[in-house]
C-alpha cells in the first residue's frame, strides 16, 4: 500500500484570538494591552485579588487614620486598646471599693467586735438584779458595765454594749427552770459623752488619775472608721466624675483617698485590739469566762486590705494611662 504523505504542521494556519465584538471586528491596540495585563484567565483573577486587597488596606487605613490622620490615628487606635485594659482595672477597683465599703458599714453598725463567753446565769438574785440595773443606767462607768459583760455573755461594738439575761426576772430563785428563763439580749448605746469620756488608770476609781493612752485609743477606735467611710465616699464621687469626663487621670485622687481610708481602718482595728488588751490587764477576766474577737471585727480586718488593693489599682491605672498618653503624644509630635 502506498504510504500516506506526512502532515506538515507548517501548513496549518495560525489561530488568532476571537474578538469580543465578533470575528469580523477589528482589534485595537488597547485590547492587546489588556491581554498582556491579564484580562482573561488567571491574570484577571490575580488583578481582582489585588484590587480587593487594595480596598481592604484602604478601609483599614481610613479606620486607623480617624480624625487626626496618619500616625496620629494609629496612635489613637493603640491608645483606645490601652484604655480598655485600664478600664478593666478601674472596674475591678470599683468592685473592691464597694465590697470594702459594705464590710466597713456593717462592722460599724453591728455589736460583735468582741464577745465574752461565760456560764449561763439562771438565778435572779439581788446581786444580779443590781448588776442589770447598773448596766442599763446612763451613769454606768467602765467597771460597772465591764463586770456585766463578763458575767452575762456580753458583746461590745463601737456604738453599743449588749448582755444576755433571762427574759423574766424575779426577786427570788424559783425551784426549777421554767420557760421564764428564756434568754434575751439587752443592749445599751454609748452616748457621745461616754465615747469621749476619760479612762482612768483603775477603771471605776475616779481618783486614780487619767489613763491618756486608753483614752485616746478609745476615741480613735470610734472616730477612725467614720473617717474611713467618708474618704471612700468622697473617692467614689471623684471616680464618678472621672467616668463622666471619660478620663482616668482624676482617679489618682481616688486611689490616694482609698489608701488613706485603708490606713484609717487599719488604725481603728489596731486601736481596738490595744484597748481591749489594756482593759483586760486592768480588769482580769473571771474564771470560766473567755473572750474572743467577733465577726464585726473580722469584717473590719477584711475591709482594710480590700481598700489597699483598690487603691493600688486606681493609682496604677491612672498613672500608667497618663504615661502611655504622654508617650503617644510625643510620638505624634515627632
Short mmCIF file of C-alpha atoms in Angstrom, two decimals:
data_model
loop_
_atom_site.label_atom_id
_atom_site.label_comp_id
_atom_site.label_asym_id
_atom_site.label_seq_id
_atom_site.Cartn_x
_atom_site.Cartn_y
_atom_site.Cartn_z
CA UNK A 1 0.00 0.00 0.00
CA UNK A 2 1.25 3.39 -0.72
CA UNK A 3 2.17 5.17 2.49
CA UNK A 4 0.28 8.29 3.47
CA UNK A 5 2.04 11.53 2.97
CA UNK A 6 3.29 13.02 6.25
CA UNK A 7 1.41 16.06 7.55
CA UNK A 8 3.25 19.27 7.70
CA UNK A 9 2.48 21.43 10.72
CA UNK A 10 3.57 24.46 8.81
CA UNK A 11 0.51 24.04 6.59
CA UNK A 12 -1.86 24.72 9.49
CA UNK A 13 -2.72 28.40 9.57
CA UNK A 14 -2.04 30.15 12.83
CA UNK A 15 -5.06 30.88 15.02
CA UNK A 16 -5.95 34.32 16.19
CA UNK A 17 -7.89 35.18 19.29
CA UNK A 18 -11.52 35.86 18.83
CA UNK A 19 -12.57 39.39 19.35
CA UNK A 20 -15.33 40.01 21.87
CA UNK A 21 -17.13 42.00 19.20
CA UNK A 22 -17.17 39.17 16.72
CA UNK A 23 -14.97 37.58 14.15
CA UNK A 24 -15.10 40.48 11.80
CA UNK A 25 -14.34 43.16 14.31
CA UNK A 26 -11.02 44.85 14.25
CA UNK A 27 -8.97 44.68 17.39
CA UNK A 28 -7.36 47.85 18.57
CA UNK A 29 -4.08 48.34 20.44
CA UNK A 30 -5.92 48.79 23.77
CA UNK A 31 -7.23 45.24 23.61
CA UNK A 32 -3.70 43.91 23.19
CA UNK A 33 -2.57 45.88 26.26
CA UNK A 34 -5.42 44.44 28.29
CA UNK A 35 -4.50 40.99 27.09
CA UNK A 36 -0.87 41.47 28.17
CA UNK A 37 -2.05 42.64 31.61
CA UNK A 38 -4.11 39.51 32.04
CA UNK A 39 -7.71 40.42 31.32
CA UNK A 40 -8.57 36.78 30.69
CA UNK A 41 -7.74 33.61 32.52
CA UNK A 42 -5.58 33.63 35.67
CA UNK A 43 -4.33 37.16 35.11
CA UNK A 44 -7.82 38.63 35.62
CA UNK A 45 -8.27 36.70 38.85
CA UNK A 46 -4.97 38.00 40.17
CA UNK A 47 -5.98 41.56 39.31
CA UNK A 48 -9.28 41.14 41.18
CA UNK A 49 -7.41 39.82 44.21
CA UNK A 50 -5.02 42.76 44.08
CA UNK A 51 -7.89 45.24 43.83
CA UNK A 52 -9.68 43.59 46.75
CA UNK A 53 -6.53 43.76 48.85
CA UNK A 54 -6.05 47.41 47.95
CA UNK A 55 -9.64 48.13 49.02
CA UNK A 56 -9.26 46.32 52.32
CA UNK A 57 -5.99 48.11 53.00
CA UNK A 58 -7.60 51.47 52.18
CA UNK A 59 -10.53 50.78 54.51
CA UNK A 60 -8.19 49.67 57.31
CA UNK A 61 -6.04 52.75 56.82
CA UNK A 62 -9.08 55.03 56.98
CA UNK A 63 -10.20 53.33 60.20
CA UNK A 64 -6.78 53.79 61.79
CA UNK A 65 -6.39 57.28 60.43
CA UNK A 66 -9.50 58.69 62.17
CA UNK A 67 -9.80 62.41 62.52
CA UNK A 68 -6.13 63.05 63.25
CA UNK A 69 -4.89 61.22 60.19
CA UNK A 70 -1.74 59.24 59.54
CA UNK A 71 0.39 58.29 62.53
CA UNK A 72 -1.92 60.19 64.90
CA UNK A 73 -4.82 57.90 64.01
CA UNK A 74 -2.65 54.85 64.61
CA UNK A 75 -1.66 56.25 68.00
CA UNK A 76 -5.28 56.96 68.93
CA UNK A 77 -6.29 53.41 67.99
CA UNK A 78 -3.48 51.97 70.11
CA UNK A 79 -4.41 54.30 72.95
CA UNK A 80 -8.02 53.10 72.76
CA UNK A 81 -6.88 49.50 73.18
CA UNK A 82 -4.81 50.54 76.18
CA UNK A 83 -7.79 52.37 77.66
CA UNK A 84 -9.75 49.13 77.60
CA UNK A 85 -7.08 47.48 79.72
CA UNK A 86 -7.02 50.34 82.18
CA UNK A 87 -10.81 50.47 82.26
CA UNK A 88 -10.84 46.81 83.32
CA UNK A 89 -8.55 47.62 86.24
CA UNK A 90 -10.78 50.57 87.07
CA UNK A 91 -13.89 48.36 87.18
CA UNK A 92 -12.16 45.78 89.41
CA UNK A 93 -11.05 48.55 91.76
CA UNK A 94 -14.61 49.88 91.93
CA UNK A 95 -15.92 46.43 92.87
CA UNK A 96 -13.29 46.06 95.61
CA UNK A 97 -14.12 49.54 96.88
CA UNK A 98 -17.83 48.72 97.02
CA UNK A 99 -17.24 45.47 98.90
CA UNK A 100 -14.92 47.16 101.41
CA UNK A 101 -17.47 49.94 101.96
CA UNK A 102 -20.22 47.41 102.67
CA UNK A 103 -17.98 45.48 105.06
CA UNK A 104 -16.94 48.63 106.89
CA UNK A 105 -20.50 49.91 107.23
CA UNK A 106 -21.65 46.50 108.52
CA UNK A 107 -18.85 46.35 111.07
CA UNK A 108 -19.68 49.83 112.38
CA UNK A 109 -23.39 49.08 112.68
CA UNK A 110 -23.07 45.72 114.48
CA UNK A 111 -22.15 44.90 118.08
CA UNK A 112 -19.87 41.88 117.72
CA UNK A 113 -16.41 43.39 117.79
CA UNK A 114 -15.60 41.48 120.97
CA UNK A 115 -17.58 38.65 122.58
CA UNK A 116 -17.42 37.15 126.07
CA UNK A 117 -18.35 33.55 126.82
CA UNK A 118 -19.49 32.80 130.39
CA UNK A 119 -21.71 30.20 132.11
CA UNK A 120 -25.42 30.94 131.92
CA UNK A 121 -26.62 32.84 134.98
CA UNK A 122 -30.14 31.49 135.59
CA UNK A 123 -30.77 32.69 139.13
CA UNK A 124 -32.22 36.15 139.66
CA UNK A 125 -30.62 37.16 142.92
CA UNK A 126 -30.42 40.68 144.29
CA UNK A 127 -26.85 40.96 143.08
CA UNK A 128 -27.80 40.07 139.52
CA UNK A 129 -30.72 42.47 139.61
CA UNK A 130 -28.44 45.24 140.78
CA UNK A 131 -25.93 44.47 138.02
CA UNK A 132 -28.65 44.62 135.37
CA UNK A 133 -29.95 47.93 136.67
CA UNK A 134 -26.46 49.43 136.78
CA UNK A 135 -25.76 48.20 133.26
CA UNK A 136 -28.88 49.91 131.95
CA UNK A 137 -28.12 53.15 133.77
CA UNK A 138 -26.88 56.16 131.83
CA UNK A 139 -24.29 56.81 134.54
CA UNK A 140 -22.64 53.37 134.37
CA UNK A 141 -18.88 53.64 134.46
CA UNK A 142 -16.38 51.39 132.71
CA UNK A 143 -16.03 48.89 135.54
CA UNK A 144 -19.79 48.54 136.06
CA UNK A 145 -20.70 47.60 132.50
CA UNK A 146 -17.50 45.57 132.08
CA UNK A 147 -18.49 43.33 135.03
CA UNK A 148 -21.91 42.81 133.47
CA UNK A 149 -20.30 41.94 130.12
CA UNK A 150 -18.07 39.37 131.82
CA UNK A 151 -20.92 37.64 133.65
CA UNK A 152 -23.69 37.65 131.05
CA UNK A 153 -22.16 36.70 127.68
CA UNK A 154 -21.67 40.31 126.67
CA UNK A 155 -20.76 41.71 123.29
CA UNK A 156 -19.13 45.07 122.65
CA UNK A 157 -19.29 47.16 119.49
CA UNK A 158 -18.27 50.67 118.59
CA UNK A 159 -21.67 52.10 119.47
CA UNK A 160 -23.37 49.64 121.81
CA UNK A 161 -22.80 47.06 124.51
CA UNK A 162 -25.10 44.07 124.97
CA UNK A 163 -25.68 41.34 127.57
CA UNK A 164 -27.83 38.20 127.57
CA UNK A 165 -30.19 37.87 130.55
CA UNK A 166 -33.37 35.88 131.38
CA UNK A 167 -36.49 37.26 129.79
CA UNK A 168 -38.50 37.44 133.04
CA UNK A 169 -36.59 38.26 136.21
CA UNK A 170 -37.64 37.51 139.77
CA UNK A 171 -36.53 38.69 143.17
CA UNK A 172 -36.34 35.09 144.32
CA UNK A 173 -34.87 31.93 142.84
CA UNK A 174 -37.59 29.59 141.54
CA UNK A 175 -37.19 25.91 142.42
CA UNK A 176 -36.67 24.75 138.88
CA UNK A 177 -36.06 26.13 135.44
CA UNK A 178 -39.19 27.14 133.54
CA UNK A 179 -39.99 28.93 130.33
CA UNK A 180 -39.46 32.22 132.13
CA UNK A 181 -35.72 31.72 131.75
CA UNK A 182 -35.70 32.17 128.00
CA UNK A 183 -32.66 34.32 127.34
CA UNK A 184 -32.94 37.70 125.65
CA UNK A 185 -30.35 40.27 124.65
CA UNK A 186 -30.42 43.74 126.18
CA UNK A 187 -28.32 46.47 124.60
CA UNK A 188 -27.31 49.94 125.69
CA UNK A 189 -25.80 52.56 123.39
CA UNK A 190 -22.70 54.52 124.19
CA UNK A 191 -23.52 58.21 124.40
CA UNK A 192 -21.21 60.84 122.97
CA UNK A 193 -20.13 61.74 126.48
CA UNK A 194 -19.15 58.13 127.11
CA UNK A 195 -17.30 57.98 123.81
CA UNK A 196 -15.16 60.98 124.72
CA UNK A 197 -15.01 60.32 128.47
CA UNK A 198 -11.59 59.92 130.02
CA UNK A 199 -10.42 56.45 131.00
CA UNK A 200 -8.90 56.08 134.45
CA UNK A 201 -5.82 54.18 135.49
CA UNK A 202 -8.01 51.99 137.70
CA UNK A 203 -11.39 51.52 135.98
CA UNK A 204 -14.17 52.78 138.23
CA UNK A 205 -11.85 54.79 140.50
CA UNK A 206 -12.03 58.46 139.52
CA UNK A 207 -9.24 59.35 141.93
CA UNK A 208 -6.63 57.14 140.26
CA UNK A 209 -5.80 59.60 137.50
CA UNK A 210 -6.49 59.69 133.78
CA UNK A 211 -5.03 57.00 131.55
CA UNK A 212 -4.25 59.03 128.43
CA UNK A 213 -3.23 56.03 126.34
CA UNK A 214 -6.51 54.15 126.77
CA UNK A 215 -8.47 57.39 126.45
CA UNK A 216 -7.05 58.25 123.03
CA UNK A 217 -7.19 54.64 121.86
CA UNK A 218 -10.91 54.56 122.65
CA UNK A 219 -11.54 57.82 120.84
CA UNK A 220 -9.55 56.76 117.80
CA UNK A 221 -11.32 53.43 117.51
CA UNK A 222 -14.61 55.35 117.47
CA UNK A 223 -13.64 58.12 115.03
CA UNK A 224 -11.35 56.42 112.51
CA UNK A 225 -14.00 54.09 110.98
CA UNK A 226 -16.21 57.08 110.16
CA UNK A 227 -13.25 58.91 108.65
CA UNK A 228 -12.55 55.83 106.53
CA UNK A 229 -16.14 55.71 105.26
CA UNK A 230 -16.07 59.42 104.49
CA UNK A 231 -12.85 59.12 102.49
CA UNK A 232 -14.21 56.23 100.44
CA UNK A 233 -17.46 58.08 99.70
CA UNK A 234 -15.52 61.17 98.61
CA UNK A 235 -13.27 59.00 96.46
CA UNK A 236 -16.35 57.44 94.86
CA UNK A 237 -17.57 60.92 93.85
CA UNK A 238 -14.23 61.66 92.22
CA UNK A 239 -14.37 58.31 90.40
CA UNK A 240 -17.87 59.15 89.15
CA UNK A 241 -16.61 62.47 87.82
CA UNK A 242 -13.77 60.61 86.07
CA UNK A 243 -16.30 58.34 84.36
CA UNK A 244 -18.34 61.33 83.22
CA UNK A 245 -15.24 63.09 81.88
CA UNK A 246 -14.01 59.83 80.28
CA UNK A 247 -10.59 60.25 81.81
CA UNK A 248 -8.69 58.02 84.20
CA UNK A 249 -6.31 60.70 85.42
CA UNK A 250 -8.59 62.02 88.25
CA UNK A 251 -8.69 58.51 89.71
CA UNK A 252 -5.22 59.14 91.17
CA UNK A 253 -7.02 61.18 93.83
CA UNK A 254 -9.47 58.30 94.31
CA UNK A 255 -6.58 55.90 94.84
CA UNK A 256 -4.93 58.21 97.37
CA UNK A 257 -8.20 58.59 99.28
CA UNK A 258 -8.67 54.82 99.37
CA UNK A 259 -5.11 54.45 100.64
CA UNK A 260 -5.85 56.88 103.47
CA UNK A 261 -9.12 55.06 104.17
CA UNK A 262 -7.27 51.76 104.43
CA UNK A 263 -4.80 53.32 106.86
CA UNK A 264 -7.69 54.65 108.96
CA UNK A 265 -9.37 51.23 109.01
CA UNK A 266 -6.12 49.54 109.95
CA UNK A 267 -5.56 52.15 112.65
CA UNK A 268 -9.05 51.60 114.04
CA UNK A 269 -8.51 47.84 114.24
CA UNK A 270 -5.13 48.31 115.92
CA UNK A 271 -6.54 50.78 118.45
CA UNK A 272 -9.38 48.41 119.30
CA UNK A 273 -7.04 45.46 119.88
CA UNK A 274 -4.70 47.56 122.01
CA UNK A 275 -7.59 48.99 124.03
CA UNK A 276 -9.07 45.55 124.77
CA UNK A 277 -5.70 44.16 125.85
CA UNK A 278 -5.05 47.11 128.17
CA UNK A 279 -8.54 46.80 129.66
CA UNK A 280 -8.03 43.12 130.41
CA UNK A 281 -4.77 43.99 132.14
CA UNK A 282 -6.69 46.34 134.41
CA UNK A 283 -9.74 44.08 134.84
CA UNK A 284 -8.88 40.40 134.74
CA UNK A 285 -11.49 38.03 133.38
CA UNK A 286 -13.26 35.85 135.98
CA UNK A 287 -12.88 32.08 135.97
CA UNK A 288 -14.74 30.14 133.27
CA UNK A 289 -15.01 33.34 131.21
CA UNK A 290 -13.29 33.67 127.86
CA UNK A 291 -13.20 36.41 125.29
CA UNK A 292 -12.64 36.49 121.54
CA UNK A 293 -12.95 38.90 118.66
CA UNK A 294 -16.25 38.68 116.83
CA UNK A 295 -17.28 38.72 113.19
CA UNK A 296 -17.78 42.50 113.13
CA UNK A 297 -14.10 42.89 113.95
CA UNK A 298 -13.26 40.39 111.19
CA UNK A 299 -15.24 42.44 108.65
CA UNK A 300 -13.18 45.50 109.52
CA UNK A 301 -9.98 43.46 109.19
CA UNK A 302 -11.03 42.26 105.73
CA UNK A 303 -12.06 45.74 104.65
CA UNK A 304 -8.57 47.18 105.13
CA UNK A 305 -6.71 45.00 102.54
CA UNK A 306 -9.58 45.45 100.07
CA UNK A 307 -9.13 49.20 100.35
CA UNK A 308 -5.39 48.86 99.78
CA UNK A 309 -5.92 46.69 96.69
CA UNK A 310 -8.48 49.12 95.27
CA UNK A 311 -6.08 52.00 95.91
CA UNK A 312 -3.25 50.21 94.10
CA UNK A 313 -5.44 49.51 91.06
CA UNK A 314 -6.74 53.08 90.90
CA UNK A 315 -3.27 54.61 91.09
CA UNK A 316 -1.74 52.11 88.64
CA UNK A 317 -4.49 52.58 86.04
CA UNK A 318 -4.39 56.38 86.22
CA UNK A 319 -0.61 56.73 86.33
CA UNK A 320 0.14 54.20 83.58
CA UNK A 321 -2.60 55.54 81.33
CA UNK A 322 -1.24 59.05 81.74
CA UNK A 323 2.27 57.83 80.95
CA UNK A 324 1.17 56.00 77.80
CA UNK A 325 -0.83 59.03 76.70
CA UNK A 326 2.26 61.22 77.12
CA UNK A 327 4.35 58.80 75.05
CA UNK A 328 1.72 58.69 72.29
CA UNK A 329 1.53 62.49 72.27
CA UNK A 330 5.31 62.78 72.00
CA UNK A 331 5.26 60.27 69.14
CA UNK A 332 2.64 62.26 67.29
CA UNK A 333 4.61 65.48 67.73
CA UNK A 334 7.74 63.75 66.47
#
